[in-house]
mmCIF file of C-alpha atoms and ligand atoms in Angstrom:
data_model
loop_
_atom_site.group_PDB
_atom_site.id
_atom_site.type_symbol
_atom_site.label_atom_id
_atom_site.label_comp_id
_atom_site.label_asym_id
_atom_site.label_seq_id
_atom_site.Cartn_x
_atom_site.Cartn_y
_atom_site.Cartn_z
ATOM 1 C CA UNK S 1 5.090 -14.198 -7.772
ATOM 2 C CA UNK S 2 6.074 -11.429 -4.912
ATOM 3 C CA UNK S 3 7.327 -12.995 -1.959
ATOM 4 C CA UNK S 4 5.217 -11.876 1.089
ATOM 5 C CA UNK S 5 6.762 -10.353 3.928
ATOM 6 C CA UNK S 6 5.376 -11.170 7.842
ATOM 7 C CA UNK S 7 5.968 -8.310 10.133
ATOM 8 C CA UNK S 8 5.116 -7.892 13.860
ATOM 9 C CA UNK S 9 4.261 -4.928 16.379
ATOM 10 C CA UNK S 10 5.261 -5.178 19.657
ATOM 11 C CA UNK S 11 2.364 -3.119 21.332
ATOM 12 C CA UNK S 12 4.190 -2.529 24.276
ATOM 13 C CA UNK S 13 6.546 -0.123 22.184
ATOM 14 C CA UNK S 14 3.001 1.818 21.131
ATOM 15 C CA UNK S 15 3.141 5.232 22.300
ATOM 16 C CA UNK S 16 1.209 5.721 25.613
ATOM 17 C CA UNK S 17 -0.356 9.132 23.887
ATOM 18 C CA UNK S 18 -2.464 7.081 21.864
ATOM 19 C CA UNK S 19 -4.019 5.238 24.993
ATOM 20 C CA UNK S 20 -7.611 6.388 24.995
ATOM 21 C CA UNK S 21 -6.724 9.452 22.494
ATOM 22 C CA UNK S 22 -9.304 11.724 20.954
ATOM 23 C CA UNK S 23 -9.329 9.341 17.756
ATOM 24 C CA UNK S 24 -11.069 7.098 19.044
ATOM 25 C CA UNK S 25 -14.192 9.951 19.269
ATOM 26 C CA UNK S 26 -13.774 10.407 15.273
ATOM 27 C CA UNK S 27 -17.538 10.631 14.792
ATOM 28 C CA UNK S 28 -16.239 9.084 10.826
ATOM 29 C CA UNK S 29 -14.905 5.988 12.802
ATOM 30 C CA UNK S 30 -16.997 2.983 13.620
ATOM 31 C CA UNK S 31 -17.033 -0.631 13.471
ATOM 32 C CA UNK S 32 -17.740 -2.860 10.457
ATOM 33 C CA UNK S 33 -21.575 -3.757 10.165
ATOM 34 C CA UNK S 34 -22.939 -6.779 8.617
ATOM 35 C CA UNK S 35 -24.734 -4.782 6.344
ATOM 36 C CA UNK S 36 -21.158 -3.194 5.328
ATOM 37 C CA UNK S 37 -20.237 -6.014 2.756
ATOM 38 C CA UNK S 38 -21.231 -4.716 -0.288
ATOM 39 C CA UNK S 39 -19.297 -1.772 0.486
ATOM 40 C CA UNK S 40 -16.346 -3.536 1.884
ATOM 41 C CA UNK S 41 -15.975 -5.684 -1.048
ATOM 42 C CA UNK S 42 -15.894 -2.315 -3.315
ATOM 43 C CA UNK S 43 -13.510 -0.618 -1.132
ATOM 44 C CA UNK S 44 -11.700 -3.928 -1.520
ATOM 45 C CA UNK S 45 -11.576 -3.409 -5.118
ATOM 46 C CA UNK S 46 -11.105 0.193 -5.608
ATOM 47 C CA UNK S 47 -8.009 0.172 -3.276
ATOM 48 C CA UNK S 48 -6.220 -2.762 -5.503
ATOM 49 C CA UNK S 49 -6.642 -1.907 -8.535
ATOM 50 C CA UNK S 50 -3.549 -1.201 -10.099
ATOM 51 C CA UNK S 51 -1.118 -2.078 -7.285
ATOM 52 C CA UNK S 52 1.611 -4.582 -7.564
ATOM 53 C CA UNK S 53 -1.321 -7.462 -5.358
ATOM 54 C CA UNK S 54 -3.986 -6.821 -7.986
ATOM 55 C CA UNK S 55 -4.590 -10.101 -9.821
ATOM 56 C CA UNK S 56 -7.660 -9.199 -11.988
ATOM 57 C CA UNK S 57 -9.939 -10.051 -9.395
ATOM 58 C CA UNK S 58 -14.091 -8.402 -10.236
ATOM 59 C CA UNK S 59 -16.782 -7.735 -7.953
ATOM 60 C CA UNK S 60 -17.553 -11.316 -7.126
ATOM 61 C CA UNK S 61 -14.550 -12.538 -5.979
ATOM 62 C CA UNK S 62 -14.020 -9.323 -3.788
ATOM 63 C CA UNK S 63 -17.360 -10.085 -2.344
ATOM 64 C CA UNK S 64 -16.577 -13.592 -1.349
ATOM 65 C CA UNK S 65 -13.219 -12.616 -0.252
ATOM 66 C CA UNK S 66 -14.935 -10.126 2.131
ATOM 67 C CA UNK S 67 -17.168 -13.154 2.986
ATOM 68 C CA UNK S 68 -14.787 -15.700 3.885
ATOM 69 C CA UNK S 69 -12.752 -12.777 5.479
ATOM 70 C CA UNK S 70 -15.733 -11.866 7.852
ATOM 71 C CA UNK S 71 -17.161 -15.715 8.233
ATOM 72 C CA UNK S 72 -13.891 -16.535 9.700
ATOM 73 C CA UNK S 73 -11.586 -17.919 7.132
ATOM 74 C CA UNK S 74 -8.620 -15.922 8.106
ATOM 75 C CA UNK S 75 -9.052 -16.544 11.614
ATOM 76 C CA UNK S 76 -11.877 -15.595 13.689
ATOM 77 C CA UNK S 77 -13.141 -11.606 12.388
ATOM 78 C CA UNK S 78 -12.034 -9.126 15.363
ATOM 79 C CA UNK S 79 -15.151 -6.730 15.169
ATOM 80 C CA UNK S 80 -13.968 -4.945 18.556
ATOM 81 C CA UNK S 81 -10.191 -4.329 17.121
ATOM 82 C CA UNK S 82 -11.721 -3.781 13.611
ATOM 83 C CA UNK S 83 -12.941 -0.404 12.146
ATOM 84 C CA UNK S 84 -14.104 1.280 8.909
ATOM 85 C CA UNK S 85 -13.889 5.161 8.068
ATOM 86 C CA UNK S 86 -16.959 6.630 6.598
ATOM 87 C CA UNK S 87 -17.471 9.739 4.811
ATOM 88 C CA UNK S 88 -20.088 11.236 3.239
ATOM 89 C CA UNK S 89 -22.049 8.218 3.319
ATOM 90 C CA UNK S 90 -19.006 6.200 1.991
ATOM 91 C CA UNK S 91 -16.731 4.047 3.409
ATOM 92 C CA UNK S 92 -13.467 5.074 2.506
ATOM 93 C CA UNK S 93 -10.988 3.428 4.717
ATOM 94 C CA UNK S 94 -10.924 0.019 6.574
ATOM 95 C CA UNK S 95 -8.654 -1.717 8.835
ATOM 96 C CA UNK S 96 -10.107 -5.146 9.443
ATOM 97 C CA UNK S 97 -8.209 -7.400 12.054
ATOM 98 C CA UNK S 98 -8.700 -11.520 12.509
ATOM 99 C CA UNK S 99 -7.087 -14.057 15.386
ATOM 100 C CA UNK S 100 -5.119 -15.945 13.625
ATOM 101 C CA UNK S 101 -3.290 -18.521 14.673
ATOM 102 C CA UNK S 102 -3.710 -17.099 18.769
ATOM 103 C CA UNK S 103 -2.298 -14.040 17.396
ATOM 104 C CA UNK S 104 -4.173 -10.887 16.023
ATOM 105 C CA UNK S 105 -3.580 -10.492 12.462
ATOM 106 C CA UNK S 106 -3.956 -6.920 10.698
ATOM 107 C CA UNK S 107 -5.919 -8.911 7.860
ATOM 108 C CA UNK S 108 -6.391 -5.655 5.542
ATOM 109 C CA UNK S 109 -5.209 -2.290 5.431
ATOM 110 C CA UNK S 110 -7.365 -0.799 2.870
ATOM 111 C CA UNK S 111 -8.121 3.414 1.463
ATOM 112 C CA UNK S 112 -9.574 4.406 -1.158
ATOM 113 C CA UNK S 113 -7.608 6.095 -3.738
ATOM 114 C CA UNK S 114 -9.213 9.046 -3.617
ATOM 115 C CA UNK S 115 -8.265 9.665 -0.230
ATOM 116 C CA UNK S 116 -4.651 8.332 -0.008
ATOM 117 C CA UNK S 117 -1.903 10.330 1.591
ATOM 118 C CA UNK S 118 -4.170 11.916 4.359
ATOM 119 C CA UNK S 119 -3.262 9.779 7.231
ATOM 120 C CA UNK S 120 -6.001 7.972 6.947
ATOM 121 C CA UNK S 121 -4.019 4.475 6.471
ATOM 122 C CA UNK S 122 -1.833 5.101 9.533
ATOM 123 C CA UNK S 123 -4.864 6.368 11.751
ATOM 124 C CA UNK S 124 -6.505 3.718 11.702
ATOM 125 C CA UNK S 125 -3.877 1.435 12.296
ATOM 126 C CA UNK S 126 -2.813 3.265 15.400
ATOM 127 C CA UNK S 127 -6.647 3.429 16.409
ATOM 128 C CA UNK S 128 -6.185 -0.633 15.982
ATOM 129 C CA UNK S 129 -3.584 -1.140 17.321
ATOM 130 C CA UNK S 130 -4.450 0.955 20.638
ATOM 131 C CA UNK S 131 -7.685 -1.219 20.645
ATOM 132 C CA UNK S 132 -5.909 -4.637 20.366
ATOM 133 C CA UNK S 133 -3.334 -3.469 23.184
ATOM 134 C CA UNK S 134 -6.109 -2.381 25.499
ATOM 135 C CA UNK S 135 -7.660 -5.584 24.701
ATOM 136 C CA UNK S 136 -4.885 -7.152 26.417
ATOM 137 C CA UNK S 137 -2.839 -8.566 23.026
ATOM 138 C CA UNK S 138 1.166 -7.829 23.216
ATOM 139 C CA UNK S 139 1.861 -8.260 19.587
ATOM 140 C CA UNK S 140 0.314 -8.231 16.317
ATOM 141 C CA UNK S 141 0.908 -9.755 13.110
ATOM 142 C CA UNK S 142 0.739 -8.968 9.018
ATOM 143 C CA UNK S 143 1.965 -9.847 5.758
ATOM 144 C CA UNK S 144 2.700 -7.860 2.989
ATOM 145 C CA UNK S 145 3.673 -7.988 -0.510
ATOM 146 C CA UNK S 146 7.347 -7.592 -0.591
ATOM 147 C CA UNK S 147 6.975 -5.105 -3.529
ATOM 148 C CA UNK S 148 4.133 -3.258 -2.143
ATOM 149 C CA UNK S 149 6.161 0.011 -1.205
ATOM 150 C CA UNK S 150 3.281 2.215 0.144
ATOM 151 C CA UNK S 151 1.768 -0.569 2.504
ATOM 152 C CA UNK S 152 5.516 -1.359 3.465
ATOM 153 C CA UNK S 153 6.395 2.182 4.224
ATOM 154 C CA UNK S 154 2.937 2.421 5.992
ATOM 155 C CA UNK S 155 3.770 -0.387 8.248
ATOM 156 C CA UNK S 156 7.659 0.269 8.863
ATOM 157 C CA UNK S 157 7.092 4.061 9.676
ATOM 158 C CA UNK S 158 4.416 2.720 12.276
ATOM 159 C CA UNK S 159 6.644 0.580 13.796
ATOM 160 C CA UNK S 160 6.241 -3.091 12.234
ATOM 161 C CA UNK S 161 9.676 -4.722 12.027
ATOM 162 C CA UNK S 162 10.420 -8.271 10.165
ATOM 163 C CA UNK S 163 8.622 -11.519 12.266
HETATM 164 C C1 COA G 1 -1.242 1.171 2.067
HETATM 165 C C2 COA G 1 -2.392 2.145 2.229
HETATM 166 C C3 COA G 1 -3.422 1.554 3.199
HETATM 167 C C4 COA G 1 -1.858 3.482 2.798
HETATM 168 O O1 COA G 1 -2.954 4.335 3.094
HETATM 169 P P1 COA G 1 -2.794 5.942 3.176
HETATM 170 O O2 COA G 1 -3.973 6.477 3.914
HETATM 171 O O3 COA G 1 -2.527 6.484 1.838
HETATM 172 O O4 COA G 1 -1.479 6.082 4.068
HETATM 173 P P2 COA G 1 -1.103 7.329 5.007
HETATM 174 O O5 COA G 1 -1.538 8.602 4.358
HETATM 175 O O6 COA G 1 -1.606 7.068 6.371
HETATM 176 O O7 COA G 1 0.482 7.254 4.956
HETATM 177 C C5 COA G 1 1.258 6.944 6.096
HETATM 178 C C6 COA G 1 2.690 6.718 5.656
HETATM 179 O O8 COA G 1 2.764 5.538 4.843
HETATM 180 C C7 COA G 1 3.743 5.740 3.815
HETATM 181 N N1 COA G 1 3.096 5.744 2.495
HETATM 182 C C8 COA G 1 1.761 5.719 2.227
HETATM 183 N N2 COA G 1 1.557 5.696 0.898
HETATM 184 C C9 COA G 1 2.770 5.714 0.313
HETATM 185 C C10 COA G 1 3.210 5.703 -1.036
HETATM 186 N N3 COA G 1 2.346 5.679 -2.071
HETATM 187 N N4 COA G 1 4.540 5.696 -1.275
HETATM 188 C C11 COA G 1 5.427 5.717 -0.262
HETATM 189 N N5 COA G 1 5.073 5.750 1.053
HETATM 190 C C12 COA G 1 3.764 5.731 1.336
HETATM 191 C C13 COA G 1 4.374 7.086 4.092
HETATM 192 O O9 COA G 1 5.444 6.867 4.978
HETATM 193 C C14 COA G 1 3.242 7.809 4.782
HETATM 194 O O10 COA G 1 3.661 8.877 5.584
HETATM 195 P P3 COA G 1 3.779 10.366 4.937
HETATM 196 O O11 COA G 1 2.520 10.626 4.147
HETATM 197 O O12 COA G 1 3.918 11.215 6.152
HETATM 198 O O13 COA G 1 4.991 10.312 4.065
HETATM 199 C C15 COA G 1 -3.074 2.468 0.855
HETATM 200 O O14 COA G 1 -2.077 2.855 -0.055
HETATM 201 C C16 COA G 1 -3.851 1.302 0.259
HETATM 202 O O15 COA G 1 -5.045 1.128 0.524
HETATM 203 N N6 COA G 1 -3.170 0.480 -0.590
HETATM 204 C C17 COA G 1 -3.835 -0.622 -1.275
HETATM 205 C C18 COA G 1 -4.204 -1.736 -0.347
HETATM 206 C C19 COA G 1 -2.984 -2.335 0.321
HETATM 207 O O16 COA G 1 -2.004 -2.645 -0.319
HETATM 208 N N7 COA G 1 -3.077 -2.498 1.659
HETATM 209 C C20 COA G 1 -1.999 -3.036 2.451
HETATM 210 C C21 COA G 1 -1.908 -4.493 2.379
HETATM 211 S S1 COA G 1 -3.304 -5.299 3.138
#
């Protein structure tokens, strides 16, 4: 098994550009609804399958990951920090943030493969982690797959250095 990797972002080091940036006025942005799990647990899915954290996992156990995910068993669900990305009707991106442990916890980082490489991953982290810092927070927390080079790259060129 892949060793997992925790990271942490000092959101003081987040550039002050991003403070209250026209991002956050995407129109495509908005936070997750409860009425979102379906798709969630789809976008869940799609944006596994075939990377080096995809254990064979179907529709129902992406829906009750979703579930324990949003019912709190990661930590408590951070709807404000939160956000998904919808286009055309679709949700296509997600960045879905917990309290865990007194700490906020980027709990998935998730696009669809259709729409990889467009900046949408690192958007909507920045969006996030903007959110969290005007919330107050001064650091945030992950894990990732050791092997999972795209995520790692992801997080490293935002500015996530070993916990
Ligand atoms: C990780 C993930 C969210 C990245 O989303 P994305 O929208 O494609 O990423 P971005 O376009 O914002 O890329 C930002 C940077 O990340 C790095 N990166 C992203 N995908 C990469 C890849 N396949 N290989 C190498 N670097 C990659 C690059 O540095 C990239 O910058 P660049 O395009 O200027 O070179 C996406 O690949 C994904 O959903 N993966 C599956 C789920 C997952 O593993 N999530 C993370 C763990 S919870």
């Amino acid at each position: 098994m892949s060793r997992r990797l925790r990271l942490r972002f000092d959101l003081a080091t987040l550039p002050a550009a991003h403070h209250g940036s026209i991002v956050d006025r995407d129109p495509s942005v908005r936070r997750v609804r409860s009425e979102d799990q379906r798709q969630l647990a789809d976008l869940l899915l799609d944006a596994y399958r075939g990377t080096v954290d995809d254990e064979g996992e179907g529709p129902e156990e992406a829906a009750a990951e979703v579930a324990r995910l949003l019912g709190g068993a990661y930590g408590a669900f951070d709807a404000a920090a939160s956000e998904v990305v919808e286009l055309g009707g679709a949700i296509v991106a997600a960045t879905l943030v917990t309290e865990f442990e007194g700490r906020p916890l980027i709990a998935f980082s998730l696009v669809h493969p259709s729409w990889r490489r467009r900046g949408l991953g690192r958007a909507g982290l920045v969006r996030t982690l903007d959110r969290l810092r005007s919330a107050g927070w001064s650091e945030v927390r992950l894990a990732v797959t050791e092997t999972n080079l795209p995520a790692r790259s992801l997080y490293e060129q935002v500015g996530f250095r070993p916990a």
